[in-house]
CSV table of C-alpha atoms and ligand atoms in Angstrom, one decimal:
chain,number,residue,atom,x,y,z
A,1,MET,CA,5.1,17.8,24.6
A,2,VAL,CA,6.3,19.8,21.6
A,3,ARG,CA,6.8,23.6,22.0
A,4,LEU,CA,4.4,25.4,19.8
A,5,PRO,CA,4.6,29.0,18.5
A,6,GLU,CA,2.8,31.5,20.8
A,7,LYS,CA,1.1,33.2,17.9
A,8,PHE,CA,-0.2,29.8,16.6
A,9,LEU,CA,-1.6,29.0,20.1
A,10,GLN,CA,-3.3,32.4,20.3
A,11,ARG,CA,-4.9,31.9,16.9
A,12,MET,CA,-6.2,28.4,17.9
A,13,TYR,CA,-7.6,29.8,21.2
A,14,GLU,CA,-9.4,32.5,19.3
A,15,ARG,CA,-10.8,30.0,16.9
A,16,LEU,CA,-11.7,27.2,19.3
A,17,GLY,CA,-12.8,29.0,22.4
A,18,ASP,CA,-13.9,26.5,25.0
A,19,ARG,CA,-12.7,23.6,22.8
A,20,TYR,CA,-9.1,24.9,23.1
A,21,PRO,CA,-8.1,23.0,26.2
A,22,ALA,CA,-9.1,19.7,24.6
A,23,PHE,CA,-7.1,20.7,21.4
A,24,LEU,CA,-4.0,21.5,23.5
A,25,ALA,CA,-4.3,18.3,25.4
A,26,SER,CA,-4.2,16.3,22.2
A,27,TYR,CA,-0.5,17.3,21.9
A,28,LYS,CA,0.3,15.2,25.0
A,29,ARG,CA,-0.4,11.9,23.2
A,30,PRO,CA,2.1,10.6,20.7
A,31,PRO,CA,1.4,11.1,17.0
A,32,LEU,CA,-1.1,8.6,15.7
A,33,LYS,CA,0.2,6.3,12.9
A,34,GLY,CA,-2.1,4.7,10.4
A,35,LEU,CA,-1.9,2.0,7.8
A,36,ARG,CA,-4.2,1.5,4.8
A,37,VAL,CA,-4.4,-1.9,3.2
A,38,ASN,CA,-3.8,-1.9,-0.6
A,39,THR,CA,-7.0,-3.5,-1.8
A,40,LEU,CA,-5.4,-3.8,-5.3
A,41,LYS,CA,-3.4,-6.7,-3.7
A,42,ILE,CA,-5.2,-8.0,-0.7
A,43,SER,CA,-8.5,-7.6,1.1
A,44,ALA,CA,-8.6,-6.0,4.5
A,45,GLU,CA,-9.8,-9.3,6.1
A,46,GLU,CA,-6.9,-11.3,4.6
A,47,PHE,CA,-4.4,-8.6,5.7
A,48,CYS,CA,-5.7,-8.6,9.2
A,49,ALA,CA,-5.1,-12.3,9.4
A,50,LEU,CA,-1.4,-11.7,8.3
A,51,ALA,CA,-0.8,-8.3,10.0
A,52,PRO,CA,2.8,-7.9,11.2
A,53,ALA,CA,2.0,-5.4,13.9
A,54,GLU,CA,-0.7,-5.1,16.4
A,55,PHE,CA,-3.3,-3.4,14.2
A,56,ALA,CA,-7.0,-2.7,14.5
A,57,LEU,CA,-9.3,-2.1,11.6
A,58,GLY,CA,-10.6,1.5,11.6
A,59,GLU,CA,-14.2,2.1,12.7
A,60,GLN,CA,-15.0,4.2,9.6
A,61,ILE,CA,-12.8,3.0,6.9
A,62,THR,CA,-12.8,-0.7,6.3
A,63,GLU,CA,-9.4,-1.0,4.7
A,64,SER,CA,-7.5,1.1,7.2
A,65,GLY,CA,-6.3,0.9,10.8
A,66,TYR,CA,-4.2,2.5,13.4
A,67,ILE,CA,-0.8,1.1,14.2
A,68,VAL,CA,-0.5,0.4,17.8
A,69,GLY,CA,2.9,-1.2,18.0
A,70,GLY,CA,6.1,0.7,17.3
A,71,GLU,CA,7.6,-1.6,14.6
A,72,LYS,CA,9.3,0.0,11.7
A,73,LEU,CA,6.9,-1.2,9.1
A,74,GLY,CA,8.6,0.5,6.1
A,75,ALA,CA,11.2,-2.3,6.2
A,76,ASP,CA,8.6,-5.1,6.5
A,77,PRO,CA,8.5,-7.5,3.5
A,78,TYR,CA,4.7,-7.0,3.2
A,79,HIS,CA,5.4,-3.3,2.8
A,80,PHE,CA,7.9,-4.1,-0.1
A,81,ALA,CA,5.1,-6.3,-1.6
A,82,GLY,CA,2.8,-3.3,-1.6
A,83,LEU,CA,0.2,-4.8,0.7
A,84,PHE,CA,-0.2,-1.5,2.7
A,85,TYR,CA,0.6,2.1,2.7
A,86,MET,CA,1.5,3.9,5.9
A,87,GLN,CA,-0.7,7.0,6.1
A,88,GLU,CA,-1.7,9.4,8.9
A,89,PRO,CA,-5.4,8.5,9.8
A,90,SER,CA,-6.9,12.0,9.1
A,91,ALA,CA,-5.2,12.0,5.7
A,92,MET,CA,-7.1,8.9,4.8
A,93,GLN,CA,-10.3,10.8,5.3
A,94,VAL,CA,-9.6,12.7,2.1
A,95,GLY,CA,-9.6,9.5,0.1
A,96,GLU,CA,-13.0,8.7,1.7
A,97,LEU,CA,-14.4,11.9,0.1
A,98,THR,CA,-13.4,10.7,-3.3
A,99,LYS,CA,-15.4,7.5,-3.0
A,100,GLY,CA,-18.6,8.8,-4.6
A,101,CYS,CA,-16.8,10.7,-7.4
A,102,LYS,CA,-16.7,9.8,-11.1
A,103,LYS,CA,-13.2,8.6,-11.9
A,104,GLU,CA,-12.7,8.0,-15.6
A,105,ARG,CA,-9.9,10.6,-15.8
A,106,VAL,CA,-8.3,11.6,-12.5
A,107,LEU,CA,-5.5,14.0,-11.8
A,108,ASP,CA,-3.7,14.2,-8.5
A,109,LEU,CA,-1.9,17.6,-8.8
A,110,CYS,CA,0.3,17.5,-5.7
A,111,ALA,CA,0.8,13.8,-5.3
A,112,ALA,CA,4.1,13.0,-3.6
A,113,PRO,CA,4.8,10.8,-1.7
A,114,GLY,CA,1.5,9.2,-2.9
A,115,GLY,CA,-0.8,8.6,0.1
A,116,LYS,CA,-3.9,10.0,-1.7
A,117,THR,CA,-2.9,8.7,-5.1
A,118,THR,CA,-2.6,5.2,-3.9
A,119,HIS,CA,-5.9,5.5,-2.0
A,120,VAL,CA,-7.8,6.7,-5.1
A,121,ALA,CA,-6.0,4.1,-7.3
A,122,ALA,CA,-7.4,1.3,-5.0
A,123,GLN,CA,-10.9,2.8,-5.5
A,124,MET,CA,-10.4,2.9,-9.3
A,125,ALA,CA,-9.4,-0.8,-9.2
A,126,GLY,CA,-7.6,-0.5,-12.6
A,127,LYS,CA,-10.4,1.3,-14.4
A,128,GLY,CA,-10.0,4.8,-15.9
A,129,VAL,CA,-6.7,6.7,-15.9
A,130,LEU,CA,-5.0,8.2,-13.0
A,131,PHE,CA,-2.4,11.0,-13.5
A,132,SER,CA,-0.2,11.5,-10.5
A,133,ASN,CA,1.8,14.7,-10.6
A,134,GLU,CA,4.5,16.2,-8.4
A,135,ILE,CA,6.3,19.4,-9.1
A,136,ASP,CA,9.5,18.5,-7.2
A,137,PHE,CA,11.6,15.9,-9.1
A,138,PRO,CA,13.2,14.1,-6.1
A,139,ARG,CA,9.7,13.8,-4.5
A,140,ALA,CA,8.2,12.7,-7.9
A,141,LYS,CA,10.7,9.8,-7.9
A,142,ILE,CA,9.5,8.6,-4.5
A,143,LEU,CA,5.9,8.9,-5.7
A,144,SER,CA,6.8,6.8,-8.8
A,145,GLU,CA,8.3,4.1,-6.6
A,146,ASN,CA,5.2,4.0,-4.4
A,147,VAL,CA,3.0,3.8,-7.5
A,148,GLU,CA,5.1,0.8,-8.7
A,149,ARG,CA,5.2,-0.9,-5.3
A,150,MET,CA,1.4,-0.7,-5.0
A,151,GLY,CA,1.0,-2.3,-8.4
A,152,ILE,CA,-1.0,0.5,-10.0
A,153,ARG,CA,-1.5,-0.3,-13.7
A,154,ASN,CA,-3.8,2.5,-15.0
A,155,GLY,CA,-1.7,5.6,-14.5
A,156,GLY,CA,1.2,7.8,-15.2
A,157,VAL,CA,3.5,9.8,-12.9
A,158,MET,CA,4.5,13.2,-14.1
A,159,CYS,CA,6.7,16.1,-12.8
A,160,ALA,CA,5.2,19.4,-13.9
A,161,SER,CA,3.9,22.6,-12.5
A,162,PRO,CA,0.1,23.1,-12.3
A,163,GLU,CA,0.4,25.9,-14.8
A,164,THR,CA,2.1,23.7,-17.4
A,165,LEU,CA,-0.6,21.0,-16.9
A,166,ALA,CA,-3.4,23.5,-17.2
A,167,GLU,CA,-2.1,24.4,-20.7
A,168,PHE,CA,-2.3,20.8,-21.8
A,169,PHE,CA,-5.5,19.6,-20.2
A,170,PRO,CA,-8.2,22.2,-20.3
A,171,ALA,CA,-11.7,21.0,-19.1
A,172,CYS,CA,-10.5,17.4,-19.2
A,173,PHE,CA,-10.7,15.7,-15.8
A,174,ASP,CA,-13.6,14.3,-13.8
A,175,LEU,CA,-11.7,14.4,-10.5
A,176,ILE,CA,-8.8,16.5,-9.4
A,177,LEU,CA,-7.1,16.2,-6.1
A,178,VAL,CA,-5.4,19.3,-4.7
A,179,ASP,CA,-3.6,18.2,-1.6
A,180,ALA,CA,-2.0,21.5,-1.3
A,181,PRO,CA,1.4,22.4,0.1
A,182,CYS,CA,0.5,24.2,3.4
A,183,SER,CA,1.7,25.6,6.7
A,184,GLY,CA,1.4,22.1,8.1
A,185,GLU,CA,-0.1,22.9,11.5
A,186,GLY,CA,-1.4,19.3,11.7
A,187,MET,CA,2.1,17.9,11.3
A,188,PHE,CA,3.8,19.6,14.2
A,189,LYS,CA,3.9,16.4,16.3
A,190,LYS,CA,5.0,14.1,13.4
A,191,GLU,CA,7.5,16.6,12.0
A,192,PRO,CA,8.6,19.1,14.7
A,193,ASN,CA,11.0,20.6,12.1
A,194,ALA,CA,7.9,22.3,10.7
A,195,ILE,CA,7.4,24.3,13.9
A,196,PRO,CA,10.2,26.9,13.5
A,197,GLU,CA,9.1,27.5,9.9
A,198,TRP,CA,5.6,28.5,11.0
A,199,SER,CA,4.6,32.1,11.0
A,200,GLU,CA,1.5,34.1,10.0
A,201,GLU,CA,3.5,35.4,7.0
A,202,ASN,CA,4.1,31.8,5.9
A,203,VAL,CA,0.4,31.0,6.3
A,204,ALA,CA,-0.4,34.0,4.0
A,205,ARG,CA,2.3,32.9,1.5
A,206,CYS,CA,0.8,29.3,1.5
A,207,ALA,CA,-2.7,30.7,0.9
A,208,VAL,CA,-1.5,32.6,-2.2
A,209,ARG,CA,0.3,29.6,-3.6
A,210,GLN,CA,-2.8,27.4,-3.0
A,211,ARG,CA,-5.0,29.9,-4.7
A,212,GLY,CA,-2.8,29.6,-7.8
A,213,ILE,CA,-2.9,25.8,-7.7
A,214,LEU,CA,-6.7,25.8,-7.3
A,215,GLU,CA,-7.0,28.2,-10.2
A,216,CYS,CA,-5.2,25.7,-12.5
A,217,ALA,CA,-7.3,22.8,-11.2
A,218,ALA,CA,-10.5,24.8,-12.0
A,219,GLN,CA,-9.3,25.2,-15.6
A,220,MET,CA,-8.5,21.5,-15.9
A,221,LEU,CA,-11.9,20.3,-14.6
A,222,ALA,CA,-14.6,19.2,-16.9
A,223,ARG,CA,-18.2,20.1,-16.4
A,224,GLY,CA,-19.8,17.9,-13.7
A,225,GLY,CA,-16.3,17.1,-12.3
A,226,ARG,CA,-15.1,17.6,-8.8
A,227,ILE,CA,-12.1,19.0,-7.0
A,228,VAL,CA,-11.2,17.5,-3.7
A,229,TYR,CA,-9.1,20.2,-2.0
A,230,SER,CA,-7.2,19.3,1.2
A,231,THR,CA,-4.5,20.6,3.6
A,232,CYS,CA,-3.0,19.3,6.8
A,233,THR,CA,-3.3,22.7,8.5
A,234,PHE,CA,-6.0,24.5,10.6
A,235,ALA,CA,-5.4,28.0,9.4
A,236,GLU,CA,-8.7,29.4,7.9
A,237,GLU,CA,-6.8,31.4,5.3
A,238,GLU,CA,-5.7,28.1,3.8
A,239,ASP,CA,-8.9,26.2,4.5
A,240,GLU,CA,-12.4,27.6,4.9
A,241,TRP,CA,-11.6,31.1,3.7
A,242,GLN,CA,-9.6,29.8,0.7
A,243,ILE,CA,-12.7,27.8,-0.3
A,244,GLU,CA,-15.0,30.8,0.3
A,245,ALA,CA,-12.9,33.0,-1.9
A,246,PHE,CA,-12.7,30.4,-4.6
A,247,LEU,CA,-16.5,30.0,-4.7
A,248,LYS,CA,-16.9,33.7,-4.9
A,249,ALA,CA,-14.5,33.9,-7.9
A,250,HIS,CA,-16.0,30.8,-9.6
A,251,PRO,CA,-19.8,30.9,-9.8
A,252,ALA,CA,-19.7,27.7,-11.9
A,253,PHE,CA,-18.7,25.8,-8.8
A,254,THR,CA,-20.7,24.7,-5.7
A,255,LEU,CA,-19.5,23.3,-2.4
A,256,VAL,CA,-20.6,19.7,-2.0
A,257,GLU,CA,-18.9,19.1,1.4
A,258,GLU,CA,-16.4,20.6,3.8
A,259,LYS,CA,-14.8,18.9,6.8
A,260,LYS,CA,-12.2,19.8,9.4
A,261,PHE,CA,-10.5,17.0,11.3
A,262,TYR,CA,-9.2,18.4,14.6
A,263,PRO,CA,-7.0,16.2,16.7
A,264,HIS,CA,-9.2,16.5,19.8
A,265,GLU,CA,-12.3,15.5,17.8
A,266,PHE,CA,-10.9,12.8,15.5
A,267,ARG,CA,-8.3,10.1,16.1
A,268,GLY,CA,-5.8,11.7,13.8
A,269,GLU,CA,-3.4,14.6,13.6
A,270,GLY,CA,-5.6,17.0,11.7
A,271,HIS,CA,-6.7,17.8,8.2
A,272,PHE,CA,-9.1,19.9,6.2
A,273,ALA,CA,-11.0,18.8,3.1
A,274,ALA,CA,-13.5,20.4,0.8
A,275,VAL,CA,-15.3,18.9,-2.3
A,276,LEU,CA,-16.2,21.4,-5.0
A,277,GLU,CA,-18.3,20.6,-8.1
A,278,LYS,CA,-18.2,22.3,-11.4
A,279,ARG,CA,-21.8,22.7,-12.6
A,280,GLU,CA,-21.1,24.6,-15.8
A,281,GLY,CA,-18.4,24.6,-18.4
A,282,GLU,CA,-16.9,22.5,-21.1
A,283,ILE,CA,-16.0,18.9,-21.4
A,284,LEU,CA,-13.0,18.6,-23.7
A,285,ALA,CA,-11.1,15.5,-24.8
A,286,ALA,CA,-7.4,15.5,-24.6
A,287,LYS,CA,-5.4,14.4,-27.6
A,288,PRO,CA,-5.0,10.6,-27.5
A,289,PHE,CA,-1.6,9.1,-26.7
A,290,ARG,CA,0.4,8.2,-29.8
A,291,ILE,CA,1.5,4.6,-29.5
A,292,GLN,CA,4.8,3.7,-31.0
A,293,LYS,CA,4.6,0.2,-32.3
A,294,ASN,CA,7.5,-2.1,-32.8
A,295,ALA,CA,6.5,-5.5,-34.2
A,296,ALA,CA,9.8,-7.3,-33.5
A,297,ALA,CA,9.8,-6.1,-29.9
A,298,GLU,CA,6.2,-7.1,-29.4
A,299,ARG,CA,6.9,-10.6,-30.8
A,300,ALA,CA,9.8,-10.9,-28.3
A,301,PHE,CA,7.5,-9.8,-25.4
A,302,CYS,CA,4.8,-12.3,-26.6
A,303,GLY,CA,7.4,-15.1,-26.6
A,304,PHE,CA,8.4,-14.1,-23.1
A,305,ALA,CA,4.8,-13.8,-21.9
A,306,GLU,CA,4.0,-17.3,-23.2
A,307,GLU,CA,6.7,-18.8,-21.0
A,308,PHE,CA,6.3,-16.5,-18.0
A,309,PHE,CA,2.6,-16.4,-17.4
A,310,ALA,CA,0.4,-19.3,-16.3
A,311,GLU,CA,-2.4,-18.2,-18.7
A,312,PRO,CA,-2.4,-16.2,-22.0
A,313,PHE,CA,-1.5,-12.6,-21.0
A,314,ARG,CA,-4.6,-10.6,-21.7
A,315,THR,CA,-5.0,-7.2,-20.2
A,316,GLU,CA,-6.5,-3.9,-21.2
A,317,GLY,CA,-3.9,-1.5,-22.7
A,318,ARG,CA,-1.7,-1.1,-25.6
A,319,ILE,CA,2.0,-1.8,-25.9
A,320,HIS,CA,4.2,1.2,-26.5
A,321,THR,CA,7.9,0.7,-27.4
A,322,LEU,CA,10.5,3.5,-27.2
A,323,ALA,CA,13.4,3.8,-29.6
A,324,ASP,CA,15.7,2.5,-26.9
A,325,GLY,CA,13.7,-0.7,-26.6
A,326,ARG,CA,11.9,0.0,-23.3
A,327,MET,CA,8.3,-1.3,-23.5
A,328,TYR,CA,5.2,-0.1,-21.6
A,329,LEU,CA,1.6,-1.2,-21.3
A,330,VAL,CA,-0.3,2.0,-21.7
A,331,PRO,CA,-3.9,2.1,-20.4
A,332,GLU,CA,-6.8,2.8,-22.8
A,333,GLY,CA,-7.8,6.4,-22.6
A,334,MET,CA,-4.3,7.7,-22.0
A,335,PRO,CA,-3.9,11.2,-23.5
A,336,GLU,CA,-0.7,12.7,-25.1
A,337,LEU,CA,1.6,13.8,-22.3
A,338,ASN,CA,4.1,16.4,-23.4
A,339,VAL,CA,5.5,16.8,-19.9
A,340,ARG,CA,8.3,15.3,-17.9
A,341,LEU,CA,7.1,11.7,-17.4
A,342,LEU,CA,8.5,9.3,-14.7
A,343,ARG,CA,6.1,6.4,-15.3
A,344,LEU,CA,3.7,5.5,-18.1
A,345,GLY,CA,1.2,2.7,-17.4
A,346,VAL,CA,3.2,-0.4,-16.5
A,347,GLU,CA,6.8,-0.8,-17.7
A,348,LEU,CA,6.9,-4.3,-19.2
A,349,GLY,CA,10.6,-4.5,-19.8
A,350,GLU,CA,13.4,-3.9,-22.3
A,351,TRP,CA,14.0,-5.4,-25.7
A,352,ASP,CA,17.7,-5.2,-26.9
A,353,GLY,CA,17.0,-6.2,-30.4
A,354,LYS,CA,17.4,-9.9,-29.5
A,355,ASN,CA,16.0,-10.7,-26.1
A,356,PHE,CA,13.3,-9.3,-23.8
A,357,LYS,CA,14.2,-8.5,-20.2
A,358,PRO,CA,11.3,-8.1,-17.8
A,359,ALA,CA,11.0,-5.0,-15.6
A,360,HIS,CA,10.4,-4.9,-11.8
A,361,ALA,CA,7.2,-3.1,-12.4
A,362,LEU,CA,5.8,-6.0,-14.4
A,363,ALA,CA,6.3,-8.3,-11.4
A,364,MET,CA,4.7,-5.8,-9.1
A,365,ALA,CA,1.6,-5.3,-11.3
A,366,PHE,CA,1.1,-8.7,-12.8
A,367,GLY,CA,3.4,-11.0,-10.8
A,368,THR,CA,0.5,-13.0,-9.3
A,369,LEU,CA,-0.2,-14.3,-12.9
A,370,ALA,CA,3.2,-15.8,-13.3
A,371,LYS,CA,3.8,-19.5,-13.8
A,372,LYS,CA,7.0,-19.8,-11.8
A,373,LYS,CA,6.8,-18.4,-8.3
A,374,ILE,CA,9.3,-18.7,-5.5
A,375,SER,CA,7.4,-18.3,-2.3
A,376,LEU,CA,9.5,-17.2,0.7
A,377,SER,CA,8.8,-16.8,4.3
A,378,ARG,CA,9.1,-13.3,5.8
A,379,GLU,CA,12.6,-14.1,7.1
A,380,GLU,CA,13.8,-15.5,3.7
A,381,ALA,CA,12.2,-12.5,2.0
A,382,LYS,CA,14.6,-10.2,3.8
A,383,ILE,CA,17.5,-12.0,2.2
A,384,TYR,CA,16.1,-11.4,-1.2
A,385,LEU,CA,15.2,-7.8,-0.4
A,386,ARG,CA,18.9,-7.2,0.6
A,387,GLY,CA,19.9,-8.3,-2.9
A,388,GLU,CA,21.5,-11.7,-1.9
A,389,THR,CA,21.4,-14.8,-4.0
A,390,LEU,CA,19.0,-17.6,-3.0
A,391,ALA,CA,19.1,-21.4,-3.5
A,392,CYS,CA,16.2,-22.9,-5.4
A,393,ASP,CA,15.7,-26.1,-7.3
A,394,ILE,CA,13.0,-25.1,-9.8
A,395,GLU,CA,13.3,-25.1,-13.6
A,396,SER,CA,15.6,-22.4,-15.1
A,397,GLY,CA,14.3,-19.1,-16.3
A,398,TRP,CA,12.5,-15.9,-15.0
A,399,ALA,CA,10.5,-16.4,-11.8
A,400,VAL,CA,8.5,-14.1,-9.5
A,401,VAL,CA,9.9,-14.0,-6.0
A,402,CYS,CA,7.1,-13.8,-3.4
A,403,VAL,CA,6.6,-13.4,0.3
A,404,ASP,CA,3.7,-15.7,1.4
A,405,GLY,CA,2.5,-15.7,-2.2
A,406,PHE,CA,2.7,-11.9,-2.7
A,407,PRO,CA,5.1,-10.7,-5.4
A,408,LEU,CA,8.3,-8.8,-4.3
A,409,GLY,CA,10.2,-8.8,-7.6
A,410,LEU,CA,12.0,-10.9,-10.1
A,411,GLY,CA,14.7,-13.6,-10.0
A,412,LYS,CA,16.4,-15.6,-12.7
A,413,VAL,CA,16.8,-19.3,-11.8
A,414,SER,CA,19.8,-21.2,-13.1
A,415,GLY,CA,21.6,-24.3,-11.9
A,416,GLY,CA,19.9,-24.3,-8.5
A,417,THR,CA,20.4,-20.6,-7.6
A,418,VAL,CA,18.3,-17.5,-8.1
A,419,LYS,CA,20.0,-14.5,-9.5
A,420,ASN,CA,18.6,-11.5,-7.6
A,421,HIS,CA,16.9,-8.9,-9.8
A,422,PHE,CA,15.4,-6.8,-7.0
A,423,PRO,CA,16.3,-3.2,-8.0
A,424,LYS,CA,19.5,-2.0,-6.3
A,425,GLY,CA,18.1,1.4,-5.4
A,426,LEU,CA,15.2,-0.2,-3.5
A,427,ARG,CA,17.1,-2.8,-1.5
A,428,LEU,CA,16.8,-3.3,2.2
A,429,ARG,CA,19.9,-2.0,4.0
A,430,LYS,CA,22.1,-4.7,5.5
B,501,SAM,N1,-0.8,14.2,-1.6
B,501,SAM,C1,0.4,13.8,-1.0
B,501,SAM,C2,0.1,12.5,-0.2
B,501,SAM,O1,-1.0,12.2,0.1
B,501,SAM,O2,1.1,11.7,0.0
B,501,SAM,C3,1.0,14.9,-0.1
B,501,SAM,C4,1.2,16.2,-0.9
B,501,SAM,S1,2.0,17.4,0.1
B,501,SAM,C5,0.8,17.9,1.2
B,501,SAM,C6,2.0,18.7,-1.1
B,501,SAM,C7,2.9,18.6,-2.3
B,501,SAM,O3,2.8,19.7,-3.1
B,501,SAM,C8,4.4,18.4,-2.0
B,501,SAM,O4,4.9,17.2,-2.5
B,501,SAM,C9,5.0,19.6,-2.7
B,501,SAM,O5,6.3,19.3,-3.3
B,501,SAM,C10,4.0,20.0,-3.7
B,501,SAM,N2,4.1,21.4,-4.1
B,501,SAM,C11,4.9,22.4,-3.6
B,501,SAM,N3,4.7,23.5,-4.3
B,501,SAM,C12,3.8,23.3,-5.3
B,501,SAM,C13,3.2,24.0,-6.3
B,501,SAM,N4,3.5,25.3,-6.5
B,501,SAM,N5,2.4,23.4,-7.1
B,501,SAM,C14,2.0,22.1,-7.0
B,501,SAM,N6,2.6,21.3,-6.0
B,501,SAM,C15,3.4,21.9,-5.2
């Protein structure tokens, strides 16, 4: 059992009273691991039939389950194919609270590594626009990779502070997720490094930071919109009292729902979530995104698409071409984004003035529509994911490499071999 700070235990005892022994006993069991099926790519039923680890569907969330086996699923080919996201079970409950919310324009303000973003994206099923933001650049890169892996088409990944975003997007979103940085009391088992960092002073510091983030979210929310605030801590200063203080300071808001997931009452490590609705205020439209058109590049893409896709490529969105030839499919409703951007809609590929070269993101978002597919078994897929060349006797040209029919990336077939185009930075280590 992990050694917990005395002061933390005393606070929990004062809060829980006769429920405290059960809370303490929950630290004796190993941390619960969960997995959420990416319904953008596969249904829960289909996934269960394929599932690589012993895995049982959750009682409350149809697309999620607890991992019972100890396999390293991050290295599993189905993980690379974006069929699932590994997420702590109580964290998934936050996504459950967003199910009834309007989602034309959604902002996830503290999004990395992407658990809640990918959950909400699955609920949006390609409709509306999802902005996933992370203030820390290295973490934003991981978020962006996860958004790509899960095949999310209708979003953008940004790296900005809540204050910067609040300047650009006043009264503009229907739903804002604030999964706030917190003192992480619910993470002590999973990340014991968080234990020595815990102190009452740190709880107070976190509460101040959260108040600032919530303030920005309040400014960016349109009338009728909702904030889903969450933490993975039990401290009232960061949870119930934070919400109480927010409601006092913002009479335009009401509390829709508030939930605390304690590890002795719920099969998870612990979370807090509150849903706030803005009853009064403005609804403002952000400036629309200015598409840069390049007729020659678009012709090159159309020529490629005719060869590459089994059916004419028709999808919602507009093609945006940067001066350096990189091309993106930008979702309808995308506003102007004058912030550091890591991902914009779906990267289609690159035009060098002569030829069009498809991007990995294209395969992850639209690969199932490709004409030429190379379907590998799970073992063969590992060879591809390590960046090795494969033998294949199909017609030359670009193909989508799949595991059991699910796209993993691109390959270029020529003379009986497949040149591996799986991105170097994402490869499975040998
Ligand atoms: N929502 C994520 C998920 O489900 O995978 C987890 C988010 S984590 C609990 C909180 C995030 O807030 C961290 O990635 C952290 O870098 C970010 N953060 C830290 N300080 C911040 C600030 N001042 N404003 C906004 N985000 C901040």
